[in-house]
XYZ file of C-alpha atoms in Angstrom:
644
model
C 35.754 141.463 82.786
C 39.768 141.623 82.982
C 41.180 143.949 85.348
C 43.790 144.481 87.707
C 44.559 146.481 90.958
C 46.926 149.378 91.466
C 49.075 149.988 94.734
C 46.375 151.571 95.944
C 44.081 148.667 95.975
C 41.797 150.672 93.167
C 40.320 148.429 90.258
C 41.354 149.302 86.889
C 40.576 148.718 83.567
C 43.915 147.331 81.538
C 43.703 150.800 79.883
C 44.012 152.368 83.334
C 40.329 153.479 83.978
C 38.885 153.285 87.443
C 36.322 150.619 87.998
C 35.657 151.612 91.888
C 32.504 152.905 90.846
C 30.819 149.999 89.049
C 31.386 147.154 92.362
C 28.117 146.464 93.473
C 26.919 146.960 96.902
C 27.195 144.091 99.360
C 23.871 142.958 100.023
C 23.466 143.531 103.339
C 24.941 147.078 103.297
C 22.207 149.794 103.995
C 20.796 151.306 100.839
C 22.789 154.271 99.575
C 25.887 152.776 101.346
C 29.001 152.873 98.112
C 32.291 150.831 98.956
C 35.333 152.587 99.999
C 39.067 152.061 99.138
C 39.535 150.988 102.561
C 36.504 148.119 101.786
C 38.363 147.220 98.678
C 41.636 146.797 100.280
C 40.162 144.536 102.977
C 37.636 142.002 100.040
C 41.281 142.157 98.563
C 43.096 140.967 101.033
C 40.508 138.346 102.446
C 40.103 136.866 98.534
C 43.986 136.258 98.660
C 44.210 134.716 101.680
C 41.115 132.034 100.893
C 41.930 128.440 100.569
C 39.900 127.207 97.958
C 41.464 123.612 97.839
C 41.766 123.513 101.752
C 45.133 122.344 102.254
C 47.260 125.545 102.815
C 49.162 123.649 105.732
C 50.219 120.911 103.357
C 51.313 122.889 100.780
C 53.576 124.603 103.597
C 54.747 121.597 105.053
C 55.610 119.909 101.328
C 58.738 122.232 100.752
C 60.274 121.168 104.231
C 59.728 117.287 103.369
C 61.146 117.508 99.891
C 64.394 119.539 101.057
C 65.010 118.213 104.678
C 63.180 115.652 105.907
C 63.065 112.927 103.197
C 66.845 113.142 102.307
C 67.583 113.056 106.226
C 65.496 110.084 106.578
C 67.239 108.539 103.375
C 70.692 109.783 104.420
C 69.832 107.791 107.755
C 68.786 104.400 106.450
C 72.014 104.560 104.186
C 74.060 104.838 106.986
C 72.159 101.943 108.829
C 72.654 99.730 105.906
C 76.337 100.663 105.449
C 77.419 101.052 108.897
C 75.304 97.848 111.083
C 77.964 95.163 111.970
C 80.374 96.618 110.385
C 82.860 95.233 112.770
C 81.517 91.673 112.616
C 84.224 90.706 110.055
C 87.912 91.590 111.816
C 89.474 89.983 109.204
C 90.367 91.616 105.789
C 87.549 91.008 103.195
C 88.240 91.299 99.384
C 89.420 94.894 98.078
C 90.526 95.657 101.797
C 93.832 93.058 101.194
C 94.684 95.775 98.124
C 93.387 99.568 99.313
C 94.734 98.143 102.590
C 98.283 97.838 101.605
C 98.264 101.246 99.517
C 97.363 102.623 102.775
C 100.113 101.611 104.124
C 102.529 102.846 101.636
C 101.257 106.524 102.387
C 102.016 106.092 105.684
C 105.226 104.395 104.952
C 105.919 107.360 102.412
C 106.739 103.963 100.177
C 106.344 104.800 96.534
C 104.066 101.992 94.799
C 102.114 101.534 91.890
C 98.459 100.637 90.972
C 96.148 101.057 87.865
C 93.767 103.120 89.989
C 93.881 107.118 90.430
C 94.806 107.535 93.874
C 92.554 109.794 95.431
C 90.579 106.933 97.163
C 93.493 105.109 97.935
C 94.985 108.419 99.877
C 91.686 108.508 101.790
C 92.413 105.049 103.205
C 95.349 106.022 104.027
C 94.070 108.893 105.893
C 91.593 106.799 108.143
C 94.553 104.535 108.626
C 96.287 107.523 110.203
C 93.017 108.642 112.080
C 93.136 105.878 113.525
C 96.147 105.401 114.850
C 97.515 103.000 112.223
C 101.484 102.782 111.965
C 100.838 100.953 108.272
C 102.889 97.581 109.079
C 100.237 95.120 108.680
C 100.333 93.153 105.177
C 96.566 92.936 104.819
C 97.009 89.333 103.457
C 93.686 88.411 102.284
C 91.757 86.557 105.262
C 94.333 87.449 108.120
C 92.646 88.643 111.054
C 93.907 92.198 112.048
C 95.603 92.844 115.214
C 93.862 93.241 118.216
C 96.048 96.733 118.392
C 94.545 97.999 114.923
C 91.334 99.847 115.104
C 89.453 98.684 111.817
C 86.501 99.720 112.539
C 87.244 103.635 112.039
C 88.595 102.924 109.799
C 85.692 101.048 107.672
C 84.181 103.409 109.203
C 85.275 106.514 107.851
C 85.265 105.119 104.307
C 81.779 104.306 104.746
C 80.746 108.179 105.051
C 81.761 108.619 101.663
C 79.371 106.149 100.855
C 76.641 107.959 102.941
C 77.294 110.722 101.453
C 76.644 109.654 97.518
C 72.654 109.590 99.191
C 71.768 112.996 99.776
C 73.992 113.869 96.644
C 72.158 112.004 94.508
C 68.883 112.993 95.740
C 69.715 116.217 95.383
C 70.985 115.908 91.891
C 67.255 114.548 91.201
C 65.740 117.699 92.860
C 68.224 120.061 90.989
C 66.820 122.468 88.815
C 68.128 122.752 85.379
C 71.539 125.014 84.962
C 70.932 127.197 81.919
C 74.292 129.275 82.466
C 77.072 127.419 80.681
C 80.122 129.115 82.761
C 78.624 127.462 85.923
C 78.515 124.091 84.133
C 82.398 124.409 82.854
C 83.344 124.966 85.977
C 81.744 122.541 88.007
C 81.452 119.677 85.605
C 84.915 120.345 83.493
C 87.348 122.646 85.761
C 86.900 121.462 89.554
C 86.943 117.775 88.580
C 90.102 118.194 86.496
C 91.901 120.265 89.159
C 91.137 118.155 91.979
C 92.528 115.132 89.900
C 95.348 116.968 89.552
C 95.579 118.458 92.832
C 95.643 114.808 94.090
C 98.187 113.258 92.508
C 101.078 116.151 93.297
C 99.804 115.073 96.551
C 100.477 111.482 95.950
C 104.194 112.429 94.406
C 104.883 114.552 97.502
C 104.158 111.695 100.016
C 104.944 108.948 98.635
C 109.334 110.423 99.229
C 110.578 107.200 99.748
C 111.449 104.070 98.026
C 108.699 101.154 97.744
C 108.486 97.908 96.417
C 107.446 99.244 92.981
C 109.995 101.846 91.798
C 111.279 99.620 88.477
C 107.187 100.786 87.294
C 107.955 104.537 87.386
C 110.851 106.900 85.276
C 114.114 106.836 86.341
C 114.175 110.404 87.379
C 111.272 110.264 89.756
C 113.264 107.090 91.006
C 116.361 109.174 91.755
C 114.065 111.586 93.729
C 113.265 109.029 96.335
C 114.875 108.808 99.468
C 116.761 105.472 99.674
C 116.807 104.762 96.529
C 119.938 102.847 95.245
C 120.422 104.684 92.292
C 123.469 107.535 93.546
C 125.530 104.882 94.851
C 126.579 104.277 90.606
C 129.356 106.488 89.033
C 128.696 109.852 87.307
C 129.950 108.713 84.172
C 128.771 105.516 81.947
C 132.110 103.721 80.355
C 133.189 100.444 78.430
C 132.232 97.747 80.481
C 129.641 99.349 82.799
C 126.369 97.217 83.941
C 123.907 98.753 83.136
C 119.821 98.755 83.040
C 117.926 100.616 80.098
C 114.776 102.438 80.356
C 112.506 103.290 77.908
C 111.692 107.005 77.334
C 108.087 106.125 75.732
C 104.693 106.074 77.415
C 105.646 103.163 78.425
C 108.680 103.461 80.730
C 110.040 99.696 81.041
C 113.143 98.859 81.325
C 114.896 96.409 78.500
C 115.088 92.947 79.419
C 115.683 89.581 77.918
C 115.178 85.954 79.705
C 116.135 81.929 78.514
C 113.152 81.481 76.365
C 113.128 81.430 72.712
C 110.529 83.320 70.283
C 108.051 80.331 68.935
C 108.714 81.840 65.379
C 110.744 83.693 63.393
C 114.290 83.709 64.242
C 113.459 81.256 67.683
C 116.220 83.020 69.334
C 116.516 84.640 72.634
C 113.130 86.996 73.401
C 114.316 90.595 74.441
C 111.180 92.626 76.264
C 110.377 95.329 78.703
C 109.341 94.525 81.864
C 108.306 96.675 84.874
C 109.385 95.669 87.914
C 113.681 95.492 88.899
C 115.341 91.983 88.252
C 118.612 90.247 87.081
C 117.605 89.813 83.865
C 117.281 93.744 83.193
C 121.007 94.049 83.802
C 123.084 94.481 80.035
C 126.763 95.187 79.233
C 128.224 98.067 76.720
C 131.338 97.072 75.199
C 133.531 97.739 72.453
C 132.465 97.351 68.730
C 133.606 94.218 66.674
C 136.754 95.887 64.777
C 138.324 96.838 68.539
C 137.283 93.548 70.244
C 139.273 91.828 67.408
C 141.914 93.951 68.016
C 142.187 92.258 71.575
C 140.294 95.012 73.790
C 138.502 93.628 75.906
C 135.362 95.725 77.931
C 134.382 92.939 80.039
C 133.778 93.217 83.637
C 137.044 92.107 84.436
C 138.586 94.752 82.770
C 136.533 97.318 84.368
C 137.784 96.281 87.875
C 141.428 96.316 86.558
C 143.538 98.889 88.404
C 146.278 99.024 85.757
C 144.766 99.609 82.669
C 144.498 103.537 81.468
C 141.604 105.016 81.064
C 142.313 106.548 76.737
C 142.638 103.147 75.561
C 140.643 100.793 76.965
C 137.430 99.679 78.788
C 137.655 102.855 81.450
C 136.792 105.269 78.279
C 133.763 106.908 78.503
C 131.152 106.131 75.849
C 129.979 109.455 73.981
C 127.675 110.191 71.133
C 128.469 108.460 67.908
C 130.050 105.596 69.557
C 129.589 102.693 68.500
C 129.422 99.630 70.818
C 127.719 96.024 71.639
C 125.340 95.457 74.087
C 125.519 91.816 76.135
C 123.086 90.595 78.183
C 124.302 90.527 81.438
C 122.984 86.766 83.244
C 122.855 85.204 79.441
C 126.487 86.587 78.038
C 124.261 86.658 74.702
C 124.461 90.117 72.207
C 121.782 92.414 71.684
C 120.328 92.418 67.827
C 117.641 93.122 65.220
C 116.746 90.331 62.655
C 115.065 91.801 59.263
C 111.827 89.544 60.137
C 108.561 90.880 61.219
C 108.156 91.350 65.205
C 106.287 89.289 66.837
C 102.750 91.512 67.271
C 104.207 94.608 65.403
C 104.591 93.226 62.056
C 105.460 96.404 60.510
C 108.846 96.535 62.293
C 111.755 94.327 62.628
C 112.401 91.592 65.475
C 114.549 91.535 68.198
C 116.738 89.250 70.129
C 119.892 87.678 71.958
C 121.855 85.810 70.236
C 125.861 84.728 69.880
C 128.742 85.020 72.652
C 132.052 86.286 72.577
C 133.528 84.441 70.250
C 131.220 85.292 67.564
C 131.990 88.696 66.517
C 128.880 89.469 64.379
C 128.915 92.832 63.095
C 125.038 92.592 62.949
C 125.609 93.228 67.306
C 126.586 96.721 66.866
C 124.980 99.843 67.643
C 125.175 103.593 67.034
C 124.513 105.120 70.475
C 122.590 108.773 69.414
C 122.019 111.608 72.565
C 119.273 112.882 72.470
C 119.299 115.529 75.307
C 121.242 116.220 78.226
C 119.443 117.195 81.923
C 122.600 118.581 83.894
C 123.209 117.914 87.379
C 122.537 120.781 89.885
C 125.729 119.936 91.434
C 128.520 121.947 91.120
C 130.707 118.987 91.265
C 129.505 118.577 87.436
C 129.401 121.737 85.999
C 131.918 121.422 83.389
C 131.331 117.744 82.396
C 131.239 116.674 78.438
C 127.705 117.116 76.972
C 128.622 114.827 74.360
C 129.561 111.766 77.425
C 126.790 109.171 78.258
C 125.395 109.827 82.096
C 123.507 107.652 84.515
C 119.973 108.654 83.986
C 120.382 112.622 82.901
C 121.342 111.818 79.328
C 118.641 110.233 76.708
C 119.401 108.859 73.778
C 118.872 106.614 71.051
C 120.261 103.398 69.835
C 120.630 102.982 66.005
C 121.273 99.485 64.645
C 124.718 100.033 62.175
C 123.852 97.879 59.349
C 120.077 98.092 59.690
C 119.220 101.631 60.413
C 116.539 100.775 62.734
C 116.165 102.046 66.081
C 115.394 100.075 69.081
C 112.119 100.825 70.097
C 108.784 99.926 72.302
C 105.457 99.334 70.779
C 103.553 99.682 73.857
C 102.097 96.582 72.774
C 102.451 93.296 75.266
C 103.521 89.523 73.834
C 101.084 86.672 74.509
C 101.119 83.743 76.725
C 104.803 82.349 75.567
C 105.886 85.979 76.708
C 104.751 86.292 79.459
C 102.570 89.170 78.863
C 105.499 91.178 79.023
C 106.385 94.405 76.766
C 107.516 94.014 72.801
C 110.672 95.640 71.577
C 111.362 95.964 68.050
C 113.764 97.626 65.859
C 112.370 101.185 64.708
C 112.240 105.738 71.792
C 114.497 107.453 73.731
C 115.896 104.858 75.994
C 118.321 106.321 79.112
C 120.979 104.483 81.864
C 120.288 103.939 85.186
C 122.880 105.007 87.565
C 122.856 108.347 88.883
C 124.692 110.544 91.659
C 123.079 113.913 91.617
C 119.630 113.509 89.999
C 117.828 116.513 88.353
C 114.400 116.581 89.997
C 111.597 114.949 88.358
C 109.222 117.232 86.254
C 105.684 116.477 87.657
C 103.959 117.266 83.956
C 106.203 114.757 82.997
C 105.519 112.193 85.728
C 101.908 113.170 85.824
C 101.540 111.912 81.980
C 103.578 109.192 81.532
C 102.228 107.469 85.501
C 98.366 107.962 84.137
C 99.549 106.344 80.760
C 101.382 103.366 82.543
C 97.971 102.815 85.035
C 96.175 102.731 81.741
C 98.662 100.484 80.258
C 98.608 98.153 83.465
C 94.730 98.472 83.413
C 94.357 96.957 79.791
C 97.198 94.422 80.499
C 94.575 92.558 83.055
C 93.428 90.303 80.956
C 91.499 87.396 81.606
C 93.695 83.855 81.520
C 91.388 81.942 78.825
C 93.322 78.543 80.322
C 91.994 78.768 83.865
C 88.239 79.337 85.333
C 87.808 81.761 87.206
C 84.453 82.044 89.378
C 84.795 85.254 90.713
C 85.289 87.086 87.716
C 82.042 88.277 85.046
C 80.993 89.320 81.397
C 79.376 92.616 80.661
C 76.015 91.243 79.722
C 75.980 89.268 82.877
C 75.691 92.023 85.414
C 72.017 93.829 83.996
C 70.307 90.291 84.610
C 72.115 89.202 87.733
C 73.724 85.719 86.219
C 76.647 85.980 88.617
C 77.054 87.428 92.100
C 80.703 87.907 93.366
C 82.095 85.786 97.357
C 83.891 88.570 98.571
C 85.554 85.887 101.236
C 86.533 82.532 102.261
C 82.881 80.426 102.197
C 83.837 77.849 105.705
C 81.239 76.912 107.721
C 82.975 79.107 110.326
C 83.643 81.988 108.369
C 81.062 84.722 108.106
C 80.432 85.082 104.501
C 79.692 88.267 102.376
C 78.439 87.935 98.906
C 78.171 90.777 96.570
C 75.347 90.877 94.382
C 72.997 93.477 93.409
C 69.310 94.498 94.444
C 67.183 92.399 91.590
C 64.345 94.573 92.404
C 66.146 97.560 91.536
C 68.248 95.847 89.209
C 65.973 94.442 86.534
C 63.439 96.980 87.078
C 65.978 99.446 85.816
C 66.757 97.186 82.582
C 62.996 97.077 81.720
C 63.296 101.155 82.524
C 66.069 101.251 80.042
C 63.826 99.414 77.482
C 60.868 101.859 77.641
C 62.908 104.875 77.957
C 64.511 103.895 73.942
C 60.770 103.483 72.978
C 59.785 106.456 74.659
C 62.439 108.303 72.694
C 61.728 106.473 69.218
C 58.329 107.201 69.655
C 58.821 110.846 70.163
C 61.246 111.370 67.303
C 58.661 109.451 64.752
C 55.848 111.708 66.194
C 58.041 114.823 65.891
C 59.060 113.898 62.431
C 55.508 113.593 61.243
C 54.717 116.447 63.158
C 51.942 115.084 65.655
C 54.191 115.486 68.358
C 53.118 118.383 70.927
C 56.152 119.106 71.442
C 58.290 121.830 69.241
C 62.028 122.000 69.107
C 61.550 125.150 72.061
C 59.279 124.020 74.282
C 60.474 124.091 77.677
C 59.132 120.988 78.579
C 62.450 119.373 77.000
C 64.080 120.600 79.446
C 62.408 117.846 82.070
C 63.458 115.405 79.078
C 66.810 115.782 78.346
C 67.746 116.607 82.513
C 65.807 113.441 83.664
C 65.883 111.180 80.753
C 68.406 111.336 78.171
C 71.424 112.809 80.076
C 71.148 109.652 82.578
C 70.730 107.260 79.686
C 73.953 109.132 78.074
C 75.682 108.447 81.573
C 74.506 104.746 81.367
C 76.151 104.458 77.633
C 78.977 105.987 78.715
C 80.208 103.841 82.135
C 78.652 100.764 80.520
C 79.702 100.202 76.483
C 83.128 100.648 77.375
C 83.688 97.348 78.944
C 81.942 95.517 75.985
C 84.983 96.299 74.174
C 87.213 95.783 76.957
C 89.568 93.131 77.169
C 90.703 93.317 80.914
C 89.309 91.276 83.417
C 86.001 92.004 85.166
C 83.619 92.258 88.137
C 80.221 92.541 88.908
C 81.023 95.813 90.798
C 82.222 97.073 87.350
C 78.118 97.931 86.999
C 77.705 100.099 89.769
C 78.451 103.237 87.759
C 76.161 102.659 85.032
C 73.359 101.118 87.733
C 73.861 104.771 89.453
C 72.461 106.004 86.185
C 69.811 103.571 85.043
C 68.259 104.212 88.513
C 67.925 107.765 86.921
C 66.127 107.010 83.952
C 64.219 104.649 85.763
C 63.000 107.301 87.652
C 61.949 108.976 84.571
C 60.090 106.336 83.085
C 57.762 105.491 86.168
C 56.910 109.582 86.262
C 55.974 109.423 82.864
C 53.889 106.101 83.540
C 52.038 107.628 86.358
C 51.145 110.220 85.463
C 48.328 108.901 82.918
C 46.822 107.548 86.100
C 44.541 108.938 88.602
C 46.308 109.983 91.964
C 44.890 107.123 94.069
C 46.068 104.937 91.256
C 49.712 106.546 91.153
C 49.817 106.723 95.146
C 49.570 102.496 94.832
C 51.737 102.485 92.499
C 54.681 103.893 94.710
C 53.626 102.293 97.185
C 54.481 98.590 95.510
C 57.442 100.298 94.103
C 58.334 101.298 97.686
C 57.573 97.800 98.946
C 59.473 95.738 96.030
C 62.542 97.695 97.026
C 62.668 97.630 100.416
C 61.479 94.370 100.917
C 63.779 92.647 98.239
C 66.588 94.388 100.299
C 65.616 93.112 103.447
C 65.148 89.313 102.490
C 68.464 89.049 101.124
C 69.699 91.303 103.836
C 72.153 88.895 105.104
C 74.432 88.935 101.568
C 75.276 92.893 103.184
C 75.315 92.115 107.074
C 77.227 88.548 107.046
C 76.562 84.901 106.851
C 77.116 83.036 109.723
C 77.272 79.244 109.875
C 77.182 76.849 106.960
C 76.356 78.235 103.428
C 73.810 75.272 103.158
C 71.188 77.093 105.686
C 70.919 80.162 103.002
C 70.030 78.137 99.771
C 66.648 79.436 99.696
C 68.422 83.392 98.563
C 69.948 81.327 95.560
C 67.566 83.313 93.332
C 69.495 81.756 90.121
C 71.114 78.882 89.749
C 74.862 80.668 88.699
C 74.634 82.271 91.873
C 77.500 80.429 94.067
C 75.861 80.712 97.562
């Protein structure tokens, strides 16, 4: 009989008629006795609160486990793990010798540059400041730190974030599925990108001062700097002036040219961009061939000349449509395309230094082309010639006069006989550096071309194919363990850490990986010969797609791209991707499981719980140091590649 109850506690048909009438008597009620509402309302009530399966309590008590209790208890033996003996080591172990220094520079205010976002690297430089850390220590790999420094809070507070990723990614396990797409722009598209942006104004605004790195960023943000030795150089550019050249591309190098000769094509002089300030950046702008001949002279001893006038010789001011020669300053050699391929970019033209003074090869001349002003803010400049060459405020081009070519970066880098070093060809805006009153820096600007350069820098790390390297690791190496990673010096006195990762977890999550694409063949072939019991809207994709495919997607993702990456790498490259794997991993054992009886699947978590925990602990001392010789722990070398 279907039925339901009103408010009232009345049965009803599902048309609405009352059933009251038709409930039998209770047994023991006295004949001629008929139910009441008030009876009803109480069977009611008792029949709702029976528990049938007997375990009302646990089904109370699961709720609190799932939401508190387990990811405290988790959240507790991460910190454990991370945070026992941490202050064993006090000397600085592997990445701490680089995140260490870029510490520092925040503290310093020192402008630097890495091939890393710098969000973490600010974050070290807060704990340096939290504790107490005036940023003067070199963090030389294997120094011990001063007895003054408090390292510990520091490791400390870098640790939490650590800590943290447990409860975060339990919880991302646990989360339901978002169905609103607004929600999932915002958090996954709009907070990310706003924080990364966020982060580095931040990393502009303190890093004020000069560092050891400002030839890696633009000229302008250079100028910006406090300290800098860029307004010290006169307002105007002229015949004879020393100069440096930046590049106004991506890549922001400055020109530069050194005593080795290209190993083909012309074998003259290489000319490249390089990154960082030295000699060999400096170049000369003097006079075109016709007025050289003439017996002008723009050399530097002319420039310092007190009695020559500043119309008709080297004190004139170079302006657009001038044309002029440009000598290498340390060489004395001229700057000049050859119609021969490049080098790497064999669709443009090569070019190098070549010839002296006494050449006079019309093939060294130049066409200089502004491109666009920035004037000064200061009033002293107001009225200055637009059409005059300036110390970092004016870009412009340089044309090649017989050629037609400009000069130009390829963001591409020369090989081994280059040094690895930027190629210039003959097809950018390139701009002077000497300033007085800088414009400010434009942080779109900045913003684009410092993520390009990281990016740049990051696939310049290339692997030297002459020299072994033990450390270092191949992508198909890190799923199956072949090579773990010393993270110190390996003395009998030192206390050694070696990073390598849980094999348990590790291959487990490979074999995962394996089932999970034959899980999802399998259901495609049934769904394509409809068997499958699934349809295209069945909500049980949802449990599919959240705990399977969109983890196997974030596997793909963080690690394919280093198959086809040509800068070196580490095993710590993998933990991304592992992150992920453990995911699907997850999936796959649910799905296993749950053909199996629930004593069966109860054993079966518990040797899953067992194989991790007790893999952990046996090679426990890899995390929480090695002390003595490395001889006494040759019974963890689990491989034979491992370098224990």
């Amino acid at each position: 009989m279907s039925g339901n109850t009103s408010a009232s506690g009345v049965l009803l048909r599902s048309n609405g008629e009352e059933l009251s009438h038709r409930v039998k008597r209770h047994p023991q009620a006295p004949s001629g006795t008929s139910l009441t509402d008030s009876d009803l309302d109480e069977i009611i009530e008792k029949t709702s609160n029976l528990d049938i399966n007997g375990s009302g309590n646990l089904n109370k008590l699961y709720p609190i486990f799932t939401q508190y209790i387990t990811p405290l208890i988790l959240t507790a033996l991460s910190a454990y793990v991370r945070l026992y003996r941490i202050e064993l080591a006090n000397r600085v172990v592997w990445d701490e010798a680089h995140f260490g220094q870029f510490g520092s520079h925040y503290l310093q205010h020192e402008m630097y540059f890495d091939v890393h976002p710098p969000l973490g690297k600010l974050l070290v430089g807060l704990s340096g400041y939290l504790a107490g850390y005036d940023g003067k220590f070199d963090f030389n790999s294997g120094k011990d730190y001063p007895e003054d420094m408090n390292y510990v809070l520091m490791r400390i507070f870098n640790c939490v974030f650590g800590i943290l990723c447990t409860p975060l990614a339990y919880k991302t396990s646990t989360l339901e599925y978002i169905t609103h797409w607004v929600v999932r722009i915002i958090a996954l598209i709009v907070v990310p990108i706003s924080i990364y942006m966020v982060v580095f104004k931040i990393h502009f605004t303190v890093l004020n001062h000069t560092g050891p790195d400002d030839g890696s960023i633009s000229t302008l943000l250079q100028a910006s700097l406090k300290g800098n030795d860029l307004i010290s150089g006169p307002r105007t550019v002229v015949y004879g002036s020393l100069v440096t050249i930046r590049s106004q591309g991506l890549s922001p190098r400055l020109l530069h040219s050194h005593l080795h000769n290209y190993p083909e094509g012309s074998g003259e002089q290489q000319v490249t961009t390089y990154g960082f300030k030295d000699e060999n950046n400096e170049f000369v702008f003097e006079f075109d061939v016709s007025t050289a001949m003439s017996g002008v002279s723009a050399g530097r001893d002319c420039l310092n000349n007190e009695t020559v006038t500043e119309t008709t010789d080297c004190r004139k001011p170079i302006q657009d449509g001038d044309t002029i020669r440009i000598r290498h300053g340390p060489t004395g050699l001229y700057l000049h395309p050859n119609a021969l391929p490049a080098p790497v970019s064999k669709s443009h033209y090569e070019v190098s230094c070549f010839g002296d003074l006494a050449t006079n090869d019309f093939r060294d001349e130049w066409i200089i082309e502004v491109q666009a002003q920035d004037q000064s803010p200061s009033p002293l400049f107001a009225n200055e010639s637009m059409e005059e060459v300036h110390p970092i405020s004016t870009n412009f081009r340089l044309r090649h006069k017989q050629l037609g070519c400009y000069l130009a970066t390829t963001g591409f880098s020369y090989p081994g006989w280059g040094f690895k070093q930027g190629e210039v060809v003959c097809n950018h805006l390139d701009k002077v550096e000497q300033e007085f009153v800088p414009p400010s820096p434009r942080f779109w600007k900045e913003f684009v071309l410092l993520n390009y350069g990281m990016m740049a820098s990051n696939n310049a790390l290339v692997p030297d194919p002459d020299r072994y390297d033990k450390l270092s690791s191949e992508w198909w190496e890190w799923p199956i363990l072949k090579t773990g990673l010393r993270m110190c010096s390996w003395g009998a006195d030192d206390l050694k850490f070696f990073l390598m990762g849980n094999p348990f977890v590790t291959w487990l999550s490979c074999v995962c990986l394996v089932l999970f694409m034959m899980y999802m063949l399998k259901m495609c072939f049934e769904y394509q010969r409809q068997i499958s019991g699934l349809h295209v809207f069945d909500t049980s994709w949802n449990n599919v797609i959240g705990q399977g495919i969109l983890p196997f997607i974030g596997w793909c993702l963080h690690y394919f791209p280093f198959i086809i990456m040509g800068r070196v790498t580490y095993l710590h490259h993998y933990v991304p991707a592992l992150y992920f794997a453990i995911f699907v991993s997850g999936f796959v054992v649910e799905q296993i499981q749950s053909r199996f009886p629930k004593s069966i699947r109860y054993l079966f978590y518990l040797l899953l719980y067992v194989g991790v925990i007790g893999t952990f602990w046996h090679f426990r001392a890899f995390s929480f140091g090695m002390e003595g010789s490395a001889k006494n722990y040759q019974h963890l070398k689990l491989l034979k590649t491992w370098l224990i």
